[in-house]
mmCIF file of C-alpha atoms in Angstrom:
data_model
loop_
_atom_site.group_PDB
_atom_site.id
_atom_site.type_symbol
_atom_site.label_atom_id
_atom_site.label_comp_id
_atom_site.label_asym_id
_atom_site.label_seq_id
_atom_site.Cartn_x
_atom_site.Cartn_y
_atom_site.Cartn_z
ATOM 1 C CA UNK A 1 0.000 0.000 0.000
ATOM 2 C CA UNK A 2 0.951 3.668 -0.051
ATOM 3 C CA UNK A 3 3.415 4.875 2.545
ATOM 4 C CA UNK A 4 4.448 8.260 3.807
ATOM 5 C CA UNK A 5 7.963 8.663 5.182
ATOM 6 C CA UNK A 6 7.937 11.411 7.761
ATOM 7 C CA UNK A 7 11.100 12.888 9.240
ATOM 8 C CA UNK A 8 12.483 13.517 11.669
ATOM 9 C CA UNK A 9 10.822 11.108 14.095
ATOM 10 C CA UNK A 10 11.513 13.463 16.998
ATOM 11 C CA UNK A 11 12.952 16.913 17.618
ATOM 12 C CA UNK A 12 14.149 18.639 20.763
ATOM 13 C CA UNK A 13 14.481 22.398 20.360
ATOM 14 C CA UNK A 14 14.777 25.562 22.393
ATOM 15 C CA UNK A 15 11.946 28.065 22.556
ATOM 16 C CA UNK A 16 12.312 30.642 19.795
ATOM 17 C CA UNK A 17 13.944 28.290 17.307
ATOM 18 C CA UNK A 18 12.473 27.511 13.895
ATOM 19 C CA UNK A 19 11.417 23.951 13.072
ATOM 20 C CA UNK A 20 11.175 22.089 9.791
ATOM 21 C CA UNK A 21 9.739 18.638 9.132
ATOM 22 C CA UNK A 22 8.847 16.857 5.929
ATOM 23 C CA UNK A 23 7.017 13.975 4.370
ATOM 24 C CA UNK A 24 7.932 12.043 1.247
ATOM 25 C CA UNK A 25 6.369 9.252 -0.736
ATOM 26 C CA UNK A 26 7.044 7.206 -3.838
ATOM 27 C CA UNK A 27 3.395 7.773 -4.830
ATOM 28 C CA UNK A 28 1.610 10.867 -6.060
ATOM 29 C CA UNK A 29 -0.935 12.483 -3.759
ATOM 30 C CA UNK A 30 -3.807 14.833 -4.625
ATOM 31 C CA UNK A 31 -3.966 16.546 -1.265
ATOM 32 C CA UNK A 32 -1.417 17.033 1.505
ATOM 33 C CA UNK A 33 -2.454 17.795 5.065
ATOM 34 C CA UNK A 34 -0.723 18.496 8.354
ATOM 35 C CA UNK A 35 -2.301 17.586 11.692
ATOM 36 C CA UNK A 36 -1.129 18.255 15.254
ATOM 37 C CA UNK A 37 -1.910 16.040 18.231
ATOM 38 C CA UNK A 38 -1.540 17.579 21.675
ATOM 39 C CA UNK A 39 -0.802 15.186 24.550
ATOM 40 C CA UNK A 40 -3.996 13.366 25.551
ATOM 41 C CA UNK A 41 -6.002 14.768 22.652
ATOM 42 C CA UNK A 42 -7.000 13.776 19.141
ATOM 43 C CA UNK A 43 -5.291 15.172 16.019
ATOM 44 C CA UNK A 44 -6.391 18.611 14.816
ATOM 45 C CA UNK A 45 -6.017 19.814 11.234
ATOM 46 C CA UNK A 46 -3.476 22.618 10.882
ATOM 47 C CA UNK A 47 -3.091 23.135 7.139
ATOM 48 C CA UNK A 48 -4.542 21.527 4.007
ATOM 49 C CA UNK A 49 -2.871 21.862 0.576
ATOM 50 C CA UNK A 50 -4.720 21.121 -2.654
ATOM 51 C CA UNK A 51 -2.416 22.085 -5.542
ATOM 52 C CA UNK A 52 1.140 21.166 -6.465
ATOM 53 C CA UNK A 53 3.440 24.041 -5.553
ATOM 54 C CA UNK A 54 0.922 25.575 -3.156
ATOM 55 C CA UNK A 55 2.442 27.408 -0.196
ATOM 56 C CA UNK A 56 0.076 28.125 2.693
ATOM 57 C CA UNK A 57 0.551 29.801 6.056
ATOM 58 C CA UNK A 58 -1.415 29.583 9.276
ATOM 59 C CA UNK A 59 0.103 31.990 11.783
ATOM 60 C CA UNK A 60 3.643 30.819 12.504
ATOM 61 C CA UNK A 61 3.101 27.671 10.437
ATOM 62 C CA UNK A 62 3.928 27.382 6.751
ATOM 63 C CA UNK A 63 3.438 24.297 4.612
ATOM 64 C CA UNK A 64 4.100 23.505 0.961
ATOM 65 C CA UNK A 65 2.750 20.941 -1.487
ATOM 66 C CA UNK A 66 5.757 19.699 -3.454
ATOM 67 C CA UNK A 67 5.880 20.234 -7.221
ATOM 68 C CA UNK A 68 6.297 16.507 -7.844
ATOM 69 C CA UNK A 69 3.200 15.851 -5.668
ATOM 70 C CA UNK A 70 5.285 13.325 -3.762
ATOM 71 C CA UNK A 71 6.344 15.456 -0.815
ATOM 72 C CA UNK A 72 5.381 18.219 1.576
ATOM 73 C CA UNK A 73 7.073 20.171 4.336
ATOM 74 C CA UNK A 74 5.901 22.035 7.421
ATOM 75 C CA UNK A 75 7.837 24.891 8.996
ATOM 76 C CA UNK A 76 7.159 26.407 12.408
ATOM 77 C CA UNK A 77 8.802 29.735 13.119
ATOM 78 C CA UNK A 78 9.740 31.124 16.533
ATOM 79 C CA UNK A 79 8.591 28.049 18.433
ATOM 80 C CA UNK A 80 6.806 28.381 21.781
ATOM 81 C CA UNK A 81 6.202 25.778 24.513
ATOM 82 C CA UNK A 82 2.617 25.104 23.370
ATOM 83 C CA UNK A 83 3.961 23.871 20.018
ATOM 84 C CA UNK A 84 4.857 20.613 21.778
ATOM 85 C CA UNK A 85 3.023 17.602 20.409
ATOM 86 C CA UNK A 86 3.032 15.131 17.554
ATOM 87 C CA UNK A 87 2.785 16.473 14.015
ATOM 88 C CA UNK A 88 1.352 14.141 11.367
ATOM 89 C CA UNK A 89 1.452 14.555 7.633
ATOM 90 C CA UNK A 90 -1.298 12.946 5.601
ATOM 91 C CA UNK A 91 -2.090 12.623 1.930
ATOM 92 C CA UNK A 92 -5.068 11.627 -0.163
ATOM 93 C CA UNK A 93 -4.975 9.619 -3.349
ATOM 94 C CA UNK A 94 -8.379 8.772 -4.752
ATOM 95 C CA UNK A 95 -10.518 7.932 -1.752
ATOM 96 C CA UNK A 96 -7.581 6.761 0.353
ATOM 97 C CA UNK A 97 -6.156 8.872 3.185
ATOM 98 C CA UNK A 98 -2.680 7.861 4.376
ATOM 99 C CA UNK A 99 -0.930 9.145 7.506
ATOM 100 C CA UNK A 100 2.754 9.449 8.287
ATOM 101 C CA UNK A 101 4.231 8.096 11.519
ATOM 102 C CA UNK A 102 4.450 11.523 13.108
ATOM 103 C CA UNK A 103 7.156 13.881 14.361
ATOM 104 C CA UNK A 104 7.322 14.280 18.140
ATOM 105 C CA UNK A 105 8.265 17.880 18.928
ATOM 106 C CA UNK A 106 9.593 18.934 22.330
ATOM 107 C CA UNK A 107 10.183 22.619 23.038
ATOM 108 C CA UNK A 108 12.372 23.553 25.984
ATOM 109 C CA UNK A 109 11.557 26.925 27.560
ATOM 110 C CA UNK B 1 -13.670 21.283 21.458
ATOM 111 C CA UNK B 2 -13.795 19.715 17.981
ATOM 112 C CA UNK B 3 -17.474 18.778 17.980
ATOM 113 C CA UNK B 4 -16.651 15.071 18.228
ATOM 114 C CA UNK B 5 -17.059 13.516 21.683
ATOM 115 C CA UNK B 6 -15.777 10.099 22.683
ATOM 116 C CA UNK B 7 -16.596 8.093 25.806
ATOM 117 C CA UNK B 8 -15.113 6.643 27.838
ATOM 118 C CA UNK B 9 -11.748 8.435 27.702
ATOM 119 C CA UNK B 10 -10.060 5.502 29.426
ATOM 120 C CA UNK B 11 -11.054 1.850 29.568
ATOM 121 C CA UNK B 12 -9.354 -1.144 31.157
ATOM 122 C CA UNK B 13 -10.790 -4.542 30.341
ATOM 123 C CA UNK B 14 -9.937 -8.193 30.643
ATOM 124 C CA UNK B 15 -9.720 -10.449 27.646
ATOM 125 C CA UNK B 16 -13.111 -12.010 28.387
ATOM 126 C CA UNK B 17 -15.000 -8.753 28.910
ATOM 127 C CA UNK B 18 -17.444 -7.082 26.552
ATOM 128 C CA UNK B 19 -17.385 -3.308 26.401
ATOM 129 C CA UNK B 20 -18.299 -0.546 23.966
ATOM 130 C CA UNK B 21 -16.769 2.732 22.872
ATOM 131 C CA UNK B 22 -19.098 5.561 21.932
ATOM 132 C CA UNK B 23 -18.647 8.502 19.591
ATOM 133 C CA UNK B 24 -21.008 11.383 18.955
ATOM 134 C CA UNK B 25 -20.527 14.265 16.519
ATOM 135 C CA UNK B 26 -22.390 17.589 16.594
ATOM 136 C CA UNK B 27 -21.122 18.885 13.267
ATOM 137 C CA UNK B 28 -23.866 17.677 10.945
ATOM 138 C CA UNK B 29 -21.402 15.413 9.134
ATOM 139 C CA UNK B 30 -22.458 12.309 7.256
ATOM 140 C CA UNK B 31 -19.265 10.266 7.437
ATOM 141 C CA UNK B 32 -17.734 8.736 10.571
ATOM 142 C CA UNK B 33 -14.565 6.730 11.082
ATOM 143 C CA UNK B 34 -12.776 4.570 13.628
ATOM 144 C CA UNK B 35 -8.980 4.730 13.710
ATOM 145 C CA UNK B 36 -6.502 2.820 15.874
ATOM 146 C CA UNK B 37 -3.409 4.668 17.091
ATOM 147 C CA UNK B 38 -0.470 2.672 18.418
ATOM 148 C CA UNK B 39 2.829 4.164 19.540
ATOM 149 C CA UNK B 40 5.210 5.130 16.730
ATOM 150 C CA UNK B 41 2.883 3.833 14.008
ATOM 151 C CA UNK B 42 0.723 5.681 11.508
ATOM 152 C CA UNK B 43 -2.964 5.958 12.279
ATOM 153 C CA UNK B 44 -4.692 2.790 11.106
ATOM 154 C CA UNK B 45 -8.118 3.140 9.533
ATOM 155 C CA UNK B 46 -10.521 0.504 10.871
ATOM 156 C CA UNK B 47 -14.026 1.326 9.654
ATOM 157 C CA UNK B 48 -15.799 3.975 7.589
ATOM 158 C CA UNK B 49 -19.497 4.795 7.631
ATOM 159 C CA UNK B 50 -21.123 7.097 5.095
ATOM 160 C CA UNK B 51 -24.783 8.018 5.662
ATOM 161 C CA UNK B 52 -25.003 5.200 8.255
ATOM 162 C CA UNK B 53 -23.790 2.570 5.799
ATOM 163 C CA UNK B 54 -20.470 0.847 6.295
ATOM 164 C CA UNK B 55 -18.344 1.590 3.282
ATOM 165 C CA UNK B 56 -15.017 0.264 4.472
ATOM 166 C CA UNK B 57 -13.780 -2.474 6.776
ATOM 167 C CA UNK B 58 -10.001 -2.463 6.708
ATOM 168 C CA UNK B 59 -9.562 -6.191 7.455
ATOM 169 C CA UNK B 60 -10.370 -5.651 11.116
ATOM 170 C CA UNK B 61 -10.723 -8.774 13.311
ATOM 171 C CA UNK B 62 -14.297 -9.704 14.170
ATOM 172 C CA UNK B 63 -13.659 -9.076 17.886
ATOM 173 C CA UNK B 64 -14.206 -5.412 16.900
ATOM 174 C CA UNK B 65 -17.809 -4.796 15.870
ATOM 175 C CA UNK B 66 -18.902 -1.316 14.750
ATOM 176 C CA UNK B 67 -22.422 0.062 14.852
ATOM 177 C CA UNK B 68 -23.756 3.279 13.342
ATOM 178 C CA UNK B 69 -27.425 3.831 14.252
ATOM 179 C CA UNK B 70 -27.495 7.312 12.687
ATOM 180 C CA UNK B 71 -25.113 9.831 11.141
ATOM 181 C CA UNK B 72 -24.335 11.379 14.524
ATOM 182 C CA UNK B 73 -23.465 8.294 16.546
ATOM 183 C CA UNK B 74 -20.879 5.581 16.135
ATOM 184 C CA UNK B 75 -20.071 2.689 18.450
ATOM 185 C CA UNK B 76 -17.260 0.175 18.593
ATOM 186 C CA UNK B 77 -18.247 -3.001 20.421
ATOM 187 C CA UNK B 78 -15.342 -4.940 21.900
ATOM 188 C CA UNK B 79 -15.244 -8.587 22.975
ATOM 189 C CA UNK B 80 -12.561 -11.183 23.684
ATOM 190 C CA UNK B 81 -9.815 -8.681 22.924
ATOM 191 C CA UNK B 82 -6.097 -9.420 23.069
ATOM 192 C CA UNK B 83 -3.405 -7.418 24.928
ATOM 193 C CA UNK B 84 -2.037 -6.238 21.559
ATOM 194 C CA UNK B 85 -5.357 -4.454 20.995
ATOM 195 C CA UNK B 86 -4.352 -1.951 23.685
ATOM 196 C CA UNK B 87 -4.168 1.416 21.923
ATOM 197 C CA UNK B 88 -5.823 4.798 21.533
ATOM 198 C CA UNK B 89 -9.024 4.473 19.495
ATOM 199 C CA UNK B 90 -9.937 7.629 17.658
ATOM 200 C CA UNK B 91 -13.286 8.509 16.180
ATOM 201 C CA UNK B 92 -13.454 11.075 13.380
ATOM 202 C CA UNK B 93 -16.077 12.654 11.161
ATOM 203 C CA UNK B 94 -16.170 14.533 7.871
ATOM 204 C CA UNK B 95 -18.966 16.038 5.749
ATOM 205 C CA UNK B 96 -18.956 13.072 3.338
ATOM 206 C CA UNK B 97 -16.373 10.507 2.250
ATOM 207 C CA UNK B 98 -16.829 10.769 -1.485
ATOM 208 C CA UNK B 99 -14.866 13.953 -2.008
ATOM 209 C CA UNK B 100 -12.319 12.898 0.591
ATOM 210 C CA UNK B 101 -10.255 15.996 0.974
ATOM 211 C CA UNK B 102 -8.673 14.302 3.988
ATOM 212 C CA UNK B 103 -10.085 16.927 6.334
ATOM 213 C CA UNK B 104 -11.176 14.982 9.385
ATOM 214 C CA UNK B 105 -12.444 16.144 12.748
ATOM 215 C CA UNK B 106 -11.161 13.836 15.471
ATOM 216 C CA UNK B 107 -12.454 13.131 18.936
ATOM 217 C CA UNK B 108 -10.113 13.063 21.922
ATOM 218 C CA UNK B 109 -9.798 9.291 21.778
ATOM 219 C CA UNK B 110 -10.534 6.362 24.078
ATOM 220 C CA UNK B 111 -7.401 4.895 25.659
ATOM 221 C CA UNK B 112 -7.969 1.124 25.844
ATOM 222 C CA UNK B 113 -5.877 -1.232 27.955
ATOM 223 C CA UNK B 114 -6.491 -4.970 27.656
ATOM 224 C CA UNK B 115 -5.129 -7.043 30.524
#
């Protein structure tokens, strides 16, 4: 089946630093999405991307839909302690939604 | 508050018990999903319901039995589970499945521990 390779698996950063994570696949996706899961909660949609090359921001978050349609990245600028959590990429191909394994982000004050 | 409520939040059961997980969505959506989340693994889709009809069963063992009485409620009935079934079970909803933009609204999850 389709697989998304998400990296890094975990990150430990200092408050104020910028963060970058990405997702790659050998398959083409029609939509790329980024979700965040706070500890003890369910995932929440952060950004959805619908067109190859699309660059979208949501506050301090910026995500891009790769030109090849096989990758996406998420950047977080000027991290704060509440950014801690697990970030999941996801992609749709036809009716199938596939999730990455997640990036665990820890922000030290 | 995502509009999707799951109960119970935590459940501990023995392998011979029968229990149920409940999900309710207040978003007017027509599609509901059960996902299994295990540590360091991608979310695993279990079941999909669209307009109360099951449209997908992702090769889930029969010890998991879903029920969708209406578009707002979804249950997962559990019986004779195994310890490896311990995980976070997430319910999600979306307006419909057919367009599948991937935009899901998740509940907070039910943390299941099987002893």
